[in-house]
Structure formats: structure tokens, C-alpha cells
């Protein structure tokens, strides 16, 4: 019987794009104050929507004609990662947390830089609803998912065996292989607008169950028993 429901954070409980836009706004404000230039936010969003990743700051600064070096880019990355975000839960995430908080133990396992992920949790105001939150970055980047360590730490903290836990997440590349090997049940939240909406998981990397909305969990026999 499932005793603990554990969630991923980004694009599972809230839309990660909200964080990206919030971060762009923070950098835009800094650029406007320190470089006396406008338009960073709009152009960064343009490049993001075109599918650029990893070099958006460089592309945007080039477009705006703002000179920069590696130290300058590092400063902008720090502003982005450490800003206080303006983000909100998905409607179905708000529902699922409130629906199960008195029925099961609840947890979160999240990758990403520690201060970034902690700022997200604080902005969402959800820490008190969860029995345990595991930030994989506390154990070093080598122990980000798909490492088994965050899942083992969650089991230890909750006092649960693998067959009593279920993990709900959005990224088949890293989210499900470790918990599956530890005996957990797994659910892929594959939203129509999600990053992996048309993704076909590699063999052994998929989840036991696939849903397009967390509202569907109310009908999940695994959780209702």
C-alpha cells in the first residue's frame, strides 16, 4: 500500500517557465539600473520562445549592444539563480497537495542549485505541507537525479520502504529509473504544454502510469487503497 506521495517540483507542481520569466525580469531590472539599457526582458523571452537554451544572456546582450565578458555573464547568472521568484502552483497541484495531505505522507525531491530551489519553495509557500523536502544539491551535483541517493534519503526520512512510495514527476530522462529500481511506483505527469509532451522514454526510463493532469490521481487505485 502506498503510504508516501513524493513529487518533483519544476513543471510538476508549478510551471518552470514562470520561474524563467521571473528570472529574466530580475536581470532586466539590474541591467536597466546598472547599464542604463532597456529591452533585456523582451528580447530574452524572444530567444527563449525560439528554443534557445544556455546562451540566452549572450544573445540578448549582443542584440542590445551591451559589452560583456565572462565575469559579467557570471554576475547575471547569479542574479537569475538567486532572485526571489514570482511563481504560483498549478491548479491541480494546489488540489493534490490539499487532497492528500491528511491521507498520506508528502515529500518533494528536487534537482537544481540549492538556493534556487529553496527560493522556489519559499515563493510557493508550500514547505509546511510536506513532511520532507530533499534538495539533491545538498549532496553535490553528482547526486542530482537520476542518482538513487535522494530517493534513499527520502525513504530514510519518512521511514518508508520503496514499495510504500510513489514518485510523480515530468522528466523521463532522469526522474523514474532510480525510484523504479528501488521498488517505488512512478507517475509521469505529461501535461499537453509540457517540455516532454511528445517524448518517448528510453527503455527502462518510463513510469508505471502516465497522466496529463494531477486531478486524474483521484481515480488512481494505487493511491486510493
CSV table of C-alpha atoms in Angstrom, one decimal:
chain,number,residue,atom,x,y,z
A,1,UNK,CA,0.0,0.0,0.0
A,2,UNK,CA,1.2,3.5,-0.9
A,3,UNK,CA,1.9,5.5,2.3
A,4,UNK,CA,4.0,8.3,0.8
A,5,UNK,CA,3.5,10.5,-2.3
A,6,UNK,CA,6.7,12.3,-3.4
A,7,UNK,CA,6.7,15.0,-6.1
A,8,UNK,CA,9.2,16.6,-8.3
A,9,UNK,CA,9.0,20.4,-8.2
A,10,UNK,CA,9.7,22.1,-11.6
A,11,UNK,CA,7.0,21.5,-14.2
A,12,UNK,CA,5.3,19.1,-11.8
A,13,UNK,CA,3.9,21.4,-9.1
A,14,UNK,CA,4.4,24.7,-10.9
A,15,UNK,CA,5.3,25.8,-14.4
A,16,UNK,CA,9.1,26.3,-14.7
A,17,UNK,CA,8.5,28.9,-17.4
A,18,UNK,CA,7.1,31.2,-14.7
A,19,UNK,CA,10.5,31.0,-13.0
A,20,UNK,CA,12.4,31.7,-16.2
A,21,UNK,CA,10.3,34.8,-16.9
A,22,UNK,CA,10.7,35.9,-13.3
A,23,UNK,CA,14.4,35.5,-13.6
A,24,UNK,CA,14.6,37.4,-16.8
A,25,UNK,CA,12.7,40.3,-15.1
A,26,UNK,CA,15.2,40.3,-12.3
A,27,UNK,CA,18.1,40.5,-14.7
A,28,UNK,CA,16.3,43.2,-16.8
A,29,UNK,CA,15.9,45.4,-13.7
A,30,UNK,CA,19.6,45.0,-12.9
A,31,UNK,CA,20.6,45.8,-16.5
A,32,UNK,CA,18.3,48.9,-16.5
A,33,UNK,CA,19.8,50.2,-13.3
A,34,UNK,CA,23.5,49.4,-13.9
A,35,UNK,CA,23.8,49.6,-17.7
A,36,UNK,CA,21.1,52.2,-18.4
A,37,UNK,CA,19.7,49.9,-21.1
A,38,UNK,CA,16.1,48.7,-21.7
A,39,UNK,CA,14.6,45.7,-23.6
A,40,UNK,CA,16.5,42.9,-22.0
A,41,UNK,CA,13.4,41.1,-20.8
A,42,UNK,CA,11.5,41.2,-24.1
A,43,UNK,CA,14.5,40.0,-26.1
A,44,UNK,CA,15.4,37.2,-23.7
A,45,UNK,CA,11.8,35.9,-23.8
A,46,UNK,CA,12.0,36.0,-27.6
A,47,UNK,CA,15.1,33.9,-27.7
A,48,UNK,CA,13.7,31.5,-25.0
A,49,UNK,CA,10.5,31.0,-27.1
A,50,UNK,CA,12.6,30.3,-30.1
A,51,UNK,CA,14.1,27.3,-28.2
A,52,UNK,CA,17.5,28.8,-27.3
A,53,UNK,CA,18.9,27.5,-24.1
A,54,UNK,CA,22.3,28.0,-22.4
A,55,UNK,CA,23.3,31.2,-24.2
A,56,UNK,CA,20.3,33.5,-23.9
A,57,UNK,CA,22.1,36.1,-21.9
A,58,UNK,CA,24.9,36.3,-24.6
A,59,UNK,CA,22.4,36.5,-27.4
A,60,UNK,CA,20.4,39.2,-25.7
A,61,UNK,CA,23.4,41.3,-24.7
A,62,UNK,CA,24.7,41.1,-28.3
A,63,UNK,CA,21.4,42.2,-29.7
A,64,UNK,CA,21.2,45.2,-27.2
A,65,UNK,CA,24.8,46.1,-28.0
A,66,UNK,CA,25.9,45.8,-24.3
A,67,UNK,CA,29.6,44.8,-24.0
A,68,UNK,CA,30.3,41.9,-21.6
A,69,UNK,CA,32.8,39.4,-20.6
A,70,UNK,CA,32.7,36.1,-18.7
A,71,UNK,CA,32.6,37.9,-15.3
A,72,UNK,CA,29.6,39.9,-16.4
A,73,UNK,CA,27.7,36.8,-17.6
A,74,UNK,CA,28.6,35.1,-14.3
A,75,UNK,CA,27.0,38.1,-12.5
A,76,UNK,CA,23.8,37.9,-14.5
A,77,UNK,CA,23.6,34.1,-13.9
A,78,UNK,CA,24.0,34.7,-10.1
A,79,UNK,CA,21.2,37.3,-10.2
A,80,UNK,CA,19.0,34.9,-12.1
A,81,UNK,CA,19.6,31.9,-9.9
A,82,UNK,CA,19.4,33.8,-6.6
A,83,UNK,CA,16.4,36.1,-7.2
A,84,UNK,CA,13.2,35.8,-5.3
A,85,UNK,CA,10.8,34.5,-7.9
A,86,UNK,CA,7.2,35.3,-8.6
A,87,UNK,CA,5.7,31.9,-9.3
A,88,UNK,CA,2.5,30.0,-8.4
A,89,UNK,CA,1.3,26.4,-8.2
A,90,UNK,CA,-0.6,24.7,-11.0
A,91,UNK,CA,-4.3,24.5,-10.1
A,92,UNK,CA,-4.1,20.7,-10.0
A,93,UNK,CA,-1.0,20.8,-7.8
A,94,UNK,CA,-2.8,23.0,-5.3
A,95,UNK,CA,-5.6,20.5,-5.3
A,96,UNK,CA,-3.5,17.4,-5.0
A,97,UNK,CA,-1.5,18.8,-2.0
A,98,UNK,CA,-4.6,19.7,-0.1
A,99,UNK,CA,-6.4,16.4,-1.1
A,100,UNK,CA,-3.7,14.1,0.1
A,101,UNK,CA,-2.1,16.0,3.0
A,102,UNK,CA,-4.3,14.3,5.6
A,103,UNK,CA,-4.2,10.9,3.8
A,104,UNK,CA,-0.6,10.2,3.0
A,105,UNK,CA,2.9,11.4,3.9
A,106,UNK,CA,4.0,14.0,1.3
A,107,UNK,CA,7.5,14.8,0.1
A,108,UNK,CA,9.4,16.6,-2.6
A,109,UNK,CA,12.7,15.6,-4.4
A,110,UNK,CA,14.1,18.4,-6.5
A,111,UNK,CA,17.2,18.9,-8.5
A,112,UNK,CA,18.8,22.3,-9.2
A,113,UNK,CA,21.0,24.7,-7.3
A,114,UNK,CA,20.2,24.8,-3.7
A,115,UNK,CA,19.4,28.5,-3.2
A,116,UNK,CA,17.4,28.5,-6.4
A,117,UNK,CA,15.2,25.6,-5.3
A,118,UNK,CA,14.8,26.9,-1.8
A,119,UNK,CA,13.7,30.2,-3.1
A,120,UNK,CA,11.1,28.5,-5.3
A,121,UNK,CA,9.7,26.6,-2.3
A,122,UNK,CA,9.6,29.8,-0.2
A,123,UNK,CA,7.8,31.7,-3.0
A,124,UNK,CA,5.2,28.9,-3.4
A,125,UNK,CA,4.6,28.9,0.4
A,126,UNK,CA,4.3,25.1,0.5
A,127,UNK,CA,7.0,23.9,2.8
A,128,UNK,CA,4.7,23.4,5.8
A,129,UNK,CA,2.5,20.9,3.7
A,130,UNK,CA,5.4,18.5,3.2
A,131,UNK,CA,6.8,16.0,5.7
A,132,UNK,CA,10.2,16.0,3.9
A,133,UNK,CA,11.8,18.1,1.1
A,134,UNK,CA,15.0,16.7,-0.4
A,135,UNK,CA,17.2,19.1,-2.3
A,136,UNK,CA,19.6,16.8,-4.2
A,137,UNK,CA,22.2,19.6,-4.5
A,138,UNK,CA,22.9,19.3,-0.8
A,139,UNK,CA,24.6,16.1,-1.6
A,140,UNK,CA,26.6,17.5,-4.6
A,141,UNK,CA,25.8,17.7,-8.3
A,142,UNK,CA,26.9,14.1,-8.8
A,143,UNK,CA,23.9,13.1,-6.7
A,144,UNK,CA,21.3,15.0,-8.7
A,145,UNK,CA,18.7,12.7,-10.3
A,146,UNK,CA,19.0,10.0,-11.7
A,147,UNK,CA,21.2,9.2,-8.6
A,148,UNK,CA,19.4,6.9,-6.1
A,149,UNK,CA,20.7,8.9,-3.2
A,150,UNK,CA,17.9,11.5,-3.0
A,151,UNK,CA,15.3,8.7,-3.0
A,152,UNK,CA,17.2,6.7,-0.4
A,153,UNK,CA,17.3,9.9,1.8
A,154,UNK,CA,13.6,10.4,1.3
A,155,UNK,CA,12.8,6.8,2.4
A,156,UNK,CA,15.1,7.2,5.4
A,157,UNK,CA,13.4,10.4,6.4
A,158,UNK,CA,9.9,9.2,6.0
A,159,UNK,CA,10.6,5.7,7.5
A,160,UNK,CA,9.2,4.0,4.4
A,161,UNK,CA,10.3,1.1,2.1
A,162,UNK,CA,10.3,1.5,-1.6
A,163,UNK,CA,7.0,-0.3,-2.2
A,164,UNK,CA,5.3,2.2,0.1
A,165,UNK,CA,6.3,5.2,-2.0
A,166,UNK,CA,5.2,6.7,-5.3
A,167,UNK,CA,7.1,9.4,-7.3
A,168,UNK,CA,5.3,11.9,-9.5
A,169,UNK,CA,7.4,13.9,-12.0
A,170,UNK,CA,7.7,15.2,-15.5
A,171,UNK,CA,11.1,14.2,-17.0
A,172,UNK,CA,11.5,10.6,-18.1
A,173,UNK,CA,15.2,11.1,-18.8
A,174,UNK,CA,16.1,11.3,-15.1
A,175,UNK,CA,13.1,11.0,-12.8
A,176,UNK,CA,11.9,7.4,-12.8
A,177,UNK,CA,14.8,5.0,-13.3
A,178,UNK,CA,16.2,5.3,-9.8
A,179,UNK,CA,12.9,5.0,-7.9
A,180,UNK,CA,11.8,2.1,-10.1
A,181,UNK,CA,15.0,0.2,-9.2
A,182,UNK,CA,14.2,0.9,-5.6
A,183,UNK,CA,10.8,-0.5,-5.8
A,184,UNK,CA,8.8,2.7,-5.9
A,185,UNK,CA,5.7,3.2,-8.1
A,186,UNK,CA,6.0,6.1,-10.6
A,187,UNK,CA,3.7,8.5,-12.3
A,188,UNK,CA,4.6,10.7,-15.3
A,189,UNK,CA,2.8,14.0,-15.3
A,190,UNK,CA,2.8,14.7,-19.0
A,191,UNK,CA,0.9,17.9,-19.5
A,192,UNK,CA,-0.1,18.9,-23.0
A,193,UNK,CA,2.0,22.0,-22.8
A,194,UNK,CA,4.9,20.2,-21.1
A,195,UNK,CA,8.5,20.1,-22.2
A,196,UNK,CA,8.2,16.3,-22.8
A,197,UNK,CA,4.6,16.2,-24.1
A,198,UNK,CA,5.7,14.3,-27.3
A,199,UNK,CA,8.6,12.5,-25.7
A,200,UNK,CA,9.1,8.7,-26.0
A,201,UNK,CA,11.1,7.4,-23.0
A,202,UNK,CA,14.1,5.2,-23.4
A,203,UNK,CA,13.6,1.6,-22.5
A,204,UNK,CA,13.6,1.3,-18.7
A,205,UNK,CA,13.2,5.0,-18.1
A,206,UNK,CA,9.4,5.3,-18.3
A,207,UNK,CA,6.9,5.5,-15.5
A,208,UNK,CA,4.3,2.9,-14.4
A,209,UNK,CA,1.4,5.4,-15.0
A,210,UNK,CA,1.0,8.4,-17.2
A,211,UNK,CA,-1.4,11.3,-16.6
A,212,UNK,CA,-2.0,14.6,-18.2
A,213,UNK,CA,-3.3,16.3,-15.1
A,214,UNK,CA,-2.8,15.7,-11.3
A,215,UNK,CA,-6.6,15.7,-11.0
A,216,UNK,CA,-6.5,12.2,-12.5
A,217,UNK,CA,-4.8,10.9,-9.4
A,218,UNK,CA,-8.1,10.8,-7.6
A,219,UNK,CA,-9.0,7.8,-9.8
A,220,UNK,CA,-5.7,6.1,-9.3
A,221,UNK,CA,-6.3,2.8,-7.5
A,222,UNK,CA,-2.7,2.8,-6.2
A,223,UNK,CA,-3.4,5.9,-4.1
A,224,UNK,CA,-6.9,5.3,-3.0
A,225,UNK,CA,-6.3,2.0,-1.3
